[in-house]
Short mmCIF file of C-alpha atoms in Angstrom, two decimals:
data_model
loop_
_atom_site.label_atom_id
_atom_site.label_comp_id
_atom_site.label_asym_id
_atom_site.label_seq_id
_atom_site.Cartn_x
_atom_site.Cartn_y
_atom_site.Cartn_z
CA MET A 1 8.12 -22.61 -34.95
CA GLU A 2 8.85 -25.94 -33.24
CA GLU A 3 11.14 -24.10 -30.89
CA LYS A 4 8.42 -21.59 -30.14
CA ASN A 5 5.84 -24.20 -29.26
CA LYS A 6 8.16 -25.70 -26.67
CA LYS A 7 7.32 -23.13 -24.02
CA ILE A 8 10.14 -22.47 -21.64
CA ILE A 9 8.79 -22.10 -18.13
CA THR A 10 10.77 -19.84 -15.87
CA PRO A 11 9.58 -20.21 -12.28
CA PHE A 12 10.39 -17.33 -9.99
CA LEU A 13 8.75 -18.70 -6.84
CA LYS A 14 8.32 -22.44 -6.43
CA GLY A 15 5.30 -23.98 -4.76
CA GLU A 16 3.84 -27.46 -4.41
CA ARG A 17 1.11 -27.51 -7.01
CA VAL A 18 1.84 -24.15 -8.64
CA ASP A 19 4.87 -22.07 -9.49
CA LEU A 20 4.77 -18.31 -9.87
CA CYS A 21 6.41 -17.19 -13.10
CA PRO A 22 7.07 -13.77 -14.63
CA THR A 23 4.18 -12.46 -16.70
CA ASN A 24 4.50 -12.93 -20.44
CA VAL A 25 2.85 -10.73 -23.08
CA GLU A 26 2.70 -13.75 -25.39
CA ASN A 27 -0.11 -14.93 -23.12
CA ALA A 28 -2.02 -11.65 -23.41
CA GLU A 29 -5.03 -13.39 -24.94
CA ARG A 30 -5.27 -15.73 -21.98
CA TYR A 31 -4.93 -12.81 -19.55
CA ALA A 32 -7.68 -10.99 -21.42
CA LEU A 33 -9.99 -13.98 -20.97
CA TRP A 34 -9.34 -14.01 -17.22
CA ILE A 35 -9.47 -10.28 -16.63
CA ASN A 36 -12.72 -9.83 -18.57
CA ASN A 37 -14.35 -13.07 -17.41
CA PRO A 38 -17.95 -12.27 -16.40
CA GLU A 39 -17.83 -14.64 -13.39
CA GLY A 40 -14.37 -13.69 -12.19
CA ARG A 41 -14.22 -9.96 -12.71
CA LEU A 42 -17.12 -8.91 -10.54
CA TYR A 43 -15.33 -8.87 -7.21
CA ALA A 44 -11.96 -8.25 -8.80
CA ARG A 45 -13.43 -4.86 -9.64
CA ASN A 46 -12.75 -4.89 -13.36
CA PRO A 47 -15.90 -3.05 -14.41
CA LEU A 48 -14.52 -1.90 -17.77
CA PRO A 49 -13.47 -4.15 -20.63
CA SER A 50 -9.70 -4.54 -21.18
CA SER A 51 -8.53 -5.09 -24.75
CA ILE A 52 -5.59 -7.31 -25.59
CA GLU A 53 -3.66 -4.19 -26.62
CA GLU A 54 -4.19 -2.62 -23.20
CA ILE A 55 -3.08 -5.81 -21.49
CA LYS A 56 0.03 -6.04 -23.66
CA LYS A 57 0.92 -2.54 -22.65
CA LYS A 58 0.29 -3.20 -18.97
CA TYR A 59 2.45 -6.32 -18.93
CA GLY A 60 4.96 -5.00 -21.45
CA PRO A 61 8.27 -3.26 -20.72
CA PRO A 62 8.16 -1.63 -17.28
CA GLY A 63 8.64 2.07 -16.71
CA GLU A 64 11.52 3.56 -14.78
CA GLY A 65 11.97 3.51 -11.04
CA MET A 66 10.56 1.20 -8.42
CA PRO A 67 7.42 -0.56 -9.61
CA GLU A 68 4.05 0.19 -8.06
CA GLU A 69 2.80 -3.22 -9.12
CA ILE A 70 4.42 -6.64 -9.34
CA SER A 71 2.58 -9.45 -11.11
CA PHE A 72 3.16 -13.14 -11.59
CA GLU A 73 1.61 -15.79 -13.74
CA ILE A 74 0.26 -18.72 -11.70
CA TYR A 75 1.50 -21.87 -13.43
CA HIS A 76 -0.14 -25.22 -12.66
CA LYS A 77 2.73 -27.70 -12.57
CA LYS A 78 0.88 -30.95 -13.17
CA ASP A 79 -1.43 -29.61 -15.87
CA LYS A 80 1.42 -27.56 -17.35
CA LYS A 81 -0.54 -24.40 -17.95
CA PRO A 82 -0.98 -20.88 -16.62
CA ILE A 83 -4.22 -20.58 -14.65
CA GLY A 84 -4.22 -17.04 -13.29
CA LEU A 85 -2.45 -13.94 -12.11
CA THR A 86 -1.31 -12.75 -8.72
CA GLY A 87 0.93 -10.15 -7.15
CA PHE A 88 0.99 -6.81 -5.40
CA LEU A 89 -0.78 -3.58 -6.32
CA HIS A 90 -0.37 -0.08 -4.87
CA ILE A 91 3.10 -0.81 -3.51
CA ASN A 92 4.26 1.93 -1.18
CA TRP A 93 8.02 1.55 -0.78
CA LEU A 94 8.30 4.24 1.86
CA ASN A 95 5.69 2.80 4.20
CA ARG A 96 6.53 -0.73 3.04
CA ASN A 97 3.02 -1.89 2.38
CA ALA A 98 1.13 -3.26 -0.58
CA ASN A 99 -2.16 -4.76 -1.64
CA LEU A 100 -2.26 -8.49 -2.40
CA PHE A 101 -4.34 -9.65 -5.34
CA ILE A 102 -5.10 -13.14 -6.63
CA ASN A 103 -7.03 -13.94 -9.77
CA ILE A 104 -7.51 -17.63 -10.52
CA GLY A 105 -8.62 -17.01 -14.07
CA GLU A 106 -9.38 -20.58 -15.09
CA VAL A 107 -12.74 -21.15 -13.45
CA GLU A 108 -12.37 -24.96 -13.25
CA TYR A 109 -9.51 -24.44 -10.78
CA TRP A 110 -11.74 -22.65 -8.28
CA GLY A 111 -12.47 -24.37 -4.99
CA ARG A 112 -9.28 -26.44 -4.87
CA GLY A 113 -7.42 -24.40 -2.30
CA LEU A 114 -5.03 -23.02 -4.88
CA ALA A 115 -5.60 -19.40 -3.87
CA GLU A 116 -4.32 -20.24 -0.40
CA GLU A 117 -1.13 -21.76 -1.78
CA VAL A 118 -0.62 -18.80 -4.09
CA ALA A 119 -1.24 -16.29 -1.30
CA LYS A 120 1.37 -17.92 0.91
CA LEU A 121 4.01 -17.79 -1.82
CA VAL A 122 3.33 -14.16 -2.61
CA ILE A 123 3.19 -13.13 1.04
CA GLN A 124 6.47 -14.86 1.81
CA TYR A 125 8.04 -13.07 -1.13
CA GLY A 126 6.60 -9.75 0.05
CA PHE A 127 7.91 -10.04 3.58
CA GLU A 128 11.15 -11.93 3.12
CA GLU A 129 12.40 -10.59 -0.19
CA LEU A 130 10.76 -7.22 -0.64
CA ASN A 131 10.89 -6.42 3.08
CA PHE A 132 7.29 -5.24 3.32
CA HIS A 133 5.99 -4.33 6.76
CA LYS A 134 2.29 -4.79 6.06
CA ILE A 135 0.28 -6.51 3.39
CA PHE A 136 -3.36 -5.69 3.03
CA THR A 137 -6.28 -7.01 1.12
CA SER A 138 -9.86 -5.88 0.65
CA ILE A 139 -12.92 -8.03 0.45
CA PHE A 140 -16.29 -6.91 -0.79
CA THR A 141 -18.88 -8.19 1.62
CA PRO A 142 -20.69 -10.90 -0.32
CA ASN A 143 -17.41 -12.44 -1.53
CA GLU A 144 -17.39 -15.40 0.88
CA ARG A 145 -14.74 -17.33 -1.00
CA SER A 146 -12.07 -14.67 -0.62
CA LEU A 147 -13.07 -14.06 2.97
CA ARG A 148 -12.40 -17.70 3.87
CA VAL A 149 -8.98 -17.63 2.21
CA ALA A 150 -7.97 -14.41 3.96
CA LYS A 151 -8.92 -15.76 7.39
CA LYS A 152 -7.20 -19.09 6.81
CA ILE A 153 -3.97 -17.35 5.95
CA GLY A 154 -4.10 -15.24 9.09
CA PHE A 155 -5.18 -11.87 7.77
CA VAL A 156 -6.66 -9.80 10.57
CA TYR A 157 -9.79 -7.74 10.10
CA GLU A 158 -9.13 -4.00 10.36
CA CYS A 159 -12.26 -2.12 9.44
CA THR A 160 -15.30 -1.92 7.23
CA LEU A 161 -15.76 0.89 4.77
CA LYS A 162 -19.50 1.13 4.33
CA GLU A 163 -20.99 1.05 0.84
CA GLU A 164 -17.67 1.52 -0.92
CA ILE A 165 -18.30 -0.12 -4.24
CA PHE A 166 -21.17 -0.68 -6.59
CA VAL A 167 -21.80 -4.33 -7.54
CA ASN A 168 -24.90 -5.85 -9.15
CA GLY A 169 -27.02 -2.77 -8.76
CA LYS A 170 -26.18 -1.87 -5.17
CA PHE A 171 -23.44 -0.48 -2.97
CA VAL A 172 -21.60 -3.06 -0.90
CA ASP A 173 -19.09 -2.76 1.96
CA ARG A 174 -15.33 -3.11 1.67
CA GLU A 175 -13.81 -5.06 4.53
CA LYS A 176 -10.14 -4.35 5.01
CA PHE A 177 -7.78 -7.05 6.26
CA ALA A 178 -4.09 -6.79 7.06
CA LEU A 179 -1.14 -9.00 7.81
CA PHE A 180 2.06 -7.78 9.52
CA LYS A 181 5.56 -9.08 8.92
CA TYR A 182 6.22 -9.89 12.60
CA ASP A 183 3.02 -11.91 12.85
CA TRP A 184 3.85 -13.80 9.68
CA LEU A 185 7.39 -14.63 10.78
CA ASN A 186 6.28 -15.73 14.26
CA LYS A 187 3.63 -18.10 12.95
CA MET B 1 -13.50 -14.69 -43.43
CA ALA B 2 -12.84 -18.28 -42.39
CA GLU B 3 -9.76 -17.11 -40.58
CA THR B 4 -11.49 -14.45 -38.53
CA GLU B 5 -14.01 -16.99 -37.31
CA GLN B 6 -11.19 -18.75 -35.49
CA VAL B 7 -10.34 -15.65 -33.48
CA LYS B 8 -11.24 -16.44 -29.91
CA PRO B 9 -13.96 -14.30 -28.32
CA ILE B 10 -13.19 -12.72 -24.95
CA PRO B 11 -16.54 -12.63 -23.13
CA PHE B 12 -17.30 -9.70 -20.86
CA LEU B 13 -21.09 -9.96 -20.46
CA ARG B 14 -22.96 -13.19 -21.00
CA GLY B 15 -26.33 -13.40 -22.75
CA GLU B 16 -28.53 -16.19 -24.05
CA ARG B 17 -27.84 -16.19 -27.76
CA VAL B 18 -25.11 -13.56 -27.82
CA ASP B 19 -22.29 -12.50 -25.54
CA LEU B 20 -20.89 -9.00 -25.41
CA VAL B 21 -17.18 -9.52 -25.95
CA VAL B 22 -14.06 -7.36 -25.96
CA PRO B 23 -13.32 -5.96 -29.45
CA ARG B 24 -10.28 -7.52 -31.10
CA LEU B 25 -7.87 -6.01 -33.57
CA GLU B 26 -8.36 -9.07 -35.78
CA TRP B 27 -11.98 -8.01 -36.36
CA VAL B 28 -11.14 -4.59 -37.77
CA ASP B 29 -11.87 -5.67 -41.36
CA ILE B 30 -15.28 -7.04 -40.46
CA ARG B 31 -16.20 -3.89 -38.59
CA VAL B 32 -15.06 -1.68 -41.46
CA ARG B 33 -17.31 -3.71 -43.74
CA TRP B 34 -20.26 -3.19 -41.38
CA VAL B 35 -20.01 0.54 -40.91
CA ASN B 36 -19.48 1.24 -44.61
CA ASN B 37 -22.37 -0.95 -45.71
CA PRO B 38 -24.89 1.44 -47.33
CA LYS B 39 -27.79 -0.35 -45.62
CA ILE B 40 -26.22 0.22 -42.23
CA ARG B 41 -24.36 3.49 -42.42
CA THR B 42 -27.34 5.57 -43.50
CA TYR B 43 -28.61 5.92 -39.96
CA LEU B 44 -25.40 5.20 -38.18
CA ARG B 45 -22.59 7.56 -38.82
CA GLY B 46 -23.43 9.98 -41.52
CA PRO B 47 -21.96 10.34 -44.98
CA PHE B 48 -18.23 9.84 -44.38
CA PRO B 49 -16.41 6.63 -45.25
CA ALA B 50 -14.73 4.74 -42.41
CA THR B 51 -11.22 3.46 -43.06
CA LYS B 52 -9.34 0.62 -41.49
CA ASP B 53 -7.03 3.17 -39.90
CA ASN B 54 -9.98 4.95 -38.27
CA MET B 55 -10.94 1.67 -36.66
CA LYS B 56 -7.41 0.75 -35.66
CA GLN B 57 -6.92 4.10 -33.98
CA ARG B 58 -9.42 3.05 -31.36
CA PHE B 59 -7.12 0.25 -30.31
CA GLU B 60 -4.10 2.48 -30.11
CA ARG B 61 -5.90 4.86 -27.82
CA VAL B 62 -5.23 2.60 -24.88
CA ARG B 63 -7.08 3.68 -21.78
CA GLU B 64 -4.64 5.41 -19.42
CA GLY B 65 -6.09 4.58 -16.04
CA GLY B 66 -9.13 6.81 -15.70
CA LEU B 67 -12.62 5.91 -16.78
CA GLY B 68 -12.78 7.25 -20.31
CA GLU B 69 -15.95 8.35 -22.02
CA TRP B 70 -16.61 5.39 -24.22
CA VAL B 71 -17.13 1.63 -23.70
CA GLY B 72 -17.66 -0.57 -26.75
CA PHE B 73 -18.39 -4.28 -27.21
CA VAL B 74 -18.71 -6.67 -30.09
CA VAL B 75 -21.94 -8.69 -30.22
CA TYR B 76 -20.79 -12.30 -30.62
CA HIS B 77 -23.15 -15.06 -31.72
CA LYS B 78 -22.58 -17.97 -29.37
CA THR B 79 -23.68 -20.91 -31.52
CA ASP B 80 -22.65 -19.52 -34.91
CA ASN B 81 -19.32 -18.49 -33.37
CA LYS B 82 -18.94 -15.15 -35.05
CA PRO B 83 -19.20 -11.43 -34.44
CA ILE B 84 -22.49 -10.04 -35.76
CA GLY B 85 -22.50 -6.43 -34.57
CA GLU B 86 -21.49 -3.78 -32.11
CA VAL B 87 -23.05 -2.17 -29.09
CA GLY B 88 -21.80 0.32 -26.56
CA LEU B 89 -21.97 3.52 -24.58
CA SER B 90 -20.55 6.76 -25.90
CA ARG B 91 -20.18 10.29 -24.52
CA ILE B 92 -20.30 8.93 -20.96
CA ASN B 93 -20.56 11.70 -18.38
CA TRP B 94 -19.46 10.29 -15.03
CA PHE B 95 -20.68 13.35 -13.16
CA THR B 96 -24.28 13.35 -14.37
CA GLY B 97 -24.29 9.58 -14.84
CA TRP B 98 -25.45 9.87 -18.41
CA ALA B 99 -24.44 8.05 -21.59
CA ASN B 100 -25.59 7.56 -25.16
CA ALA B 101 -26.29 3.97 -26.21
CA TYR B 102 -25.59 2.71 -29.70
CA ALA B 103 -26.25 -0.65 -31.31
CA ASN B 104 -25.58 -1.96 -34.76
CA ILE B 105 -26.14 -5.47 -36.09
CA GLY B 106 -23.61 -5.41 -38.91
CA GLU B 107 -24.42 -8.82 -40.35
CA THR B 108 -27.70 -8.14 -42.15
CA ASP B 109 -28.63 -11.87 -42.11
CA TYR B 110 -29.20 -11.43 -38.40
CA TRP B 111 -31.65 -8.55 -38.67
CA ASN B 112 -35.21 -8.81 -37.36
CA GLN B 113 -34.39 -11.63 -34.96
CA ASN B 114 -34.21 -9.54 -31.79
CA TYR B 115 -30.41 -9.68 -31.54
CA ALA B 116 -30.15 -5.92 -31.03
CA THR B 117 -32.82 -6.14 -28.32
CA GLU B 118 -30.89 -8.83 -26.48
CA ALA B 119 -27.61 -6.94 -26.83
CA VAL B 120 -29.04 -3.61 -25.65
CA GLU B 121 -30.68 -5.29 -22.68
CA LEU B 122 -27.28 -6.67 -21.62
CA LEU B 123 -25.81 -3.23 -22.12
CA LEU B 124 -28.48 -1.59 -19.93
CA LYS B 125 -27.92 -4.10 -17.13
CA TYR B 126 -24.21 -3.33 -17.30
CA ALA B 127 -24.73 0.44 -17.40
CA PHE B 128 -27.09 0.48 -14.43
CA GLU B 129 -25.85 -2.38 -12.26
CA GLU B 130 -22.12 -2.16 -12.80
CA LEU B 131 -21.33 1.37 -13.93
CA ASN B 132 -24.05 2.93 -11.77
CA LEU B 133 -25.14 5.28 -14.52
CA ASN B 134 -28.42 7.13 -14.06
CA LYS B 135 -29.69 7.66 -17.57
CA ILE B 136 -29.08 6.06 -20.95
CA SER B 137 -30.30 7.86 -24.03
CA GLY B 138 -30.78 6.76 -27.59
CA SER B 139 -31.78 8.82 -30.58
CA VAL B 140 -33.19 7.35 -33.76
CA ALA B 141 -34.19 8.86 -37.09
CA LEU B 142 -37.90 8.35 -37.70
CA PRO B 143 -37.63 5.95 -40.69
CA ASN B 144 -35.22 3.71 -38.77
CA LYS B 145 -38.00 1.56 -37.38
CA GLY B 146 -35.61 -1.30 -36.59
CA SER B 147 -33.88 0.78 -33.96
CA TRP B 148 -36.80 2.51 -32.36
CA SER B 149 -38.72 -0.73 -32.09
CA VAL B 150 -35.81 -2.05 -30.00
CA ALA B 151 -36.22 0.94 -27.68
CA GLU B 152 -39.97 0.37 -27.40
CA LYS B 153 -39.65 -3.37 -26.81
CA LEU B 154 -37.25 -2.69 -23.95
CA ASN B 155 -39.58 -0.09 -22.40
CA PHE B 156 -37.40 2.93 -22.98
CA ARG B 157 -39.28 6.16 -22.22
CA PHE B 158 -40.11 8.20 -25.30
CA GLU B 159 -39.00 11.76 -24.61
CA GLY B 160 -40.04 13.48 -27.80
CA SER B 161 -39.03 14.18 -31.36
CA SER B 162 -36.90 16.91 -32.78
CA LYS B 163 -37.75 18.32 -36.17
CA GLU B 164 -35.42 17.89 -39.15
CA ASP B 165 -32.46 16.84 -37.05
CA SER B 166 -30.99 14.43 -39.55
CA PHE B 167 -30.47 14.26 -43.29
CA ARG B 168 -30.67 11.23 -45.57
CA ASP B 169 -31.54 10.45 -49.19
CA GLY B 170 -32.10 14.10 -50.00
CA GLU B 171 -34.44 14.93 -47.17
CA TYR B 172 -34.43 16.15 -43.61
CA LEU B 173 -35.63 13.67 -41.04
CA ASP B 174 -37.17 13.98 -37.59
CA VAL B 175 -35.32 12.25 -34.77
CA LYS B 176 -37.02 10.36 -31.93
CA HIS B 177 -35.40 10.53 -28.50
CA TYR B 178 -35.62 7.69 -26.02
CA CYS B 179 -34.17 7.23 -22.56
CA TYR B 180 -33.94 4.65 -19.82
CA LEU B 181 -33.57 5.64 -16.16
CA GLN B 182 -31.74 3.57 -13.58
CA LYS B 183 -34.70 3.68 -11.20
CA ASP B 184 -37.00 2.19 -13.87
CA TRP B 185 -34.49 -0.56 -14.45
CA LEU B 186 -34.12 -1.41 -10.75
CA ILE B 187 -37.90 -1.37 -10.16
CA ARG B 188 -38.42 -3.78 -13.05
CA LYS B 189 -35.57 -5.96 -11.80
CA ASN B 190 -37.16 -6.19 -8.35
CA GLU B 191 -40.56 -6.98 -9.84
CA LYS B 192 -39.04 -9.91 -11.74
CA ASN B 193 -37.45 -11.35 -8.59
#
């Protein structure tokens, strides 16, 4: 038991304030709190509840072949605890593009610029290790916080899909942003 | 019981006195106790006993992508720190935007204190403002005044009764049908703002 309480942290990507570690089903309860969080899930588009069992399955042993999703746990180095999830969704290995997602699950860590640090780590990994050509992200119009992060990082606005998703009783727009490998490397 | 109270709730929808939280495997025993309780099951699920395995099965049926036709929550008392009932949508039809609402305060100590009303109101907001459903229905046997008073307090529309649609304690019972439409919900929401 003693052994078990001494959590071994296995960073995969090292940052300044946070490291990105492999996901761990032992933390499924924590993930469930983040993924279902009423304040956080709205613009993350998690409109249905996710049980711990579903989350364990999602982050459990991977299937065969190249993954369509890659996730990391965001680990706060000073506070020594996981604070969220990040990674790529909808990976298309042929066209070499993927969708970036960031979920700072612990609400008290919002507004500290951590999402920006996380995004940079994941993007660098995407371009320099996974050899992606294009990374995209979508922002639902009233989500100012994510919009600021995307612009700061250098994402370029591509288009607006009108009234794409239903949030708080009305349809809102999806604004698509993209970042290309050559722009990232020439920064 | 003391042990189950330490199980952490995973909030999904926040209310004043109760949150609607994600059901947990650790609460299976409590839920089995609720649905088999003679006072509760009479109007709830008919004459068959519910086993622990029945309840557990729900957790094993992990949603495979897709939307599914059922969304269930546990009603969690925020200051007493314990689950007191269940609420949810069943038989969801994503094409017609229709679902059946159910609610059940399993802890009888919490009856007649408007907990079901608060929980169903949270459920309606979710159904209309997040899932974009058009119509939520609820059917209640006539003697089950507790349930139909919830529907009336929340301004459900009364659609009518069907004769001898249910059976309990040796007699056939009429069933009252209620519904809530998304447009009614949104009009009331705008009036409040």
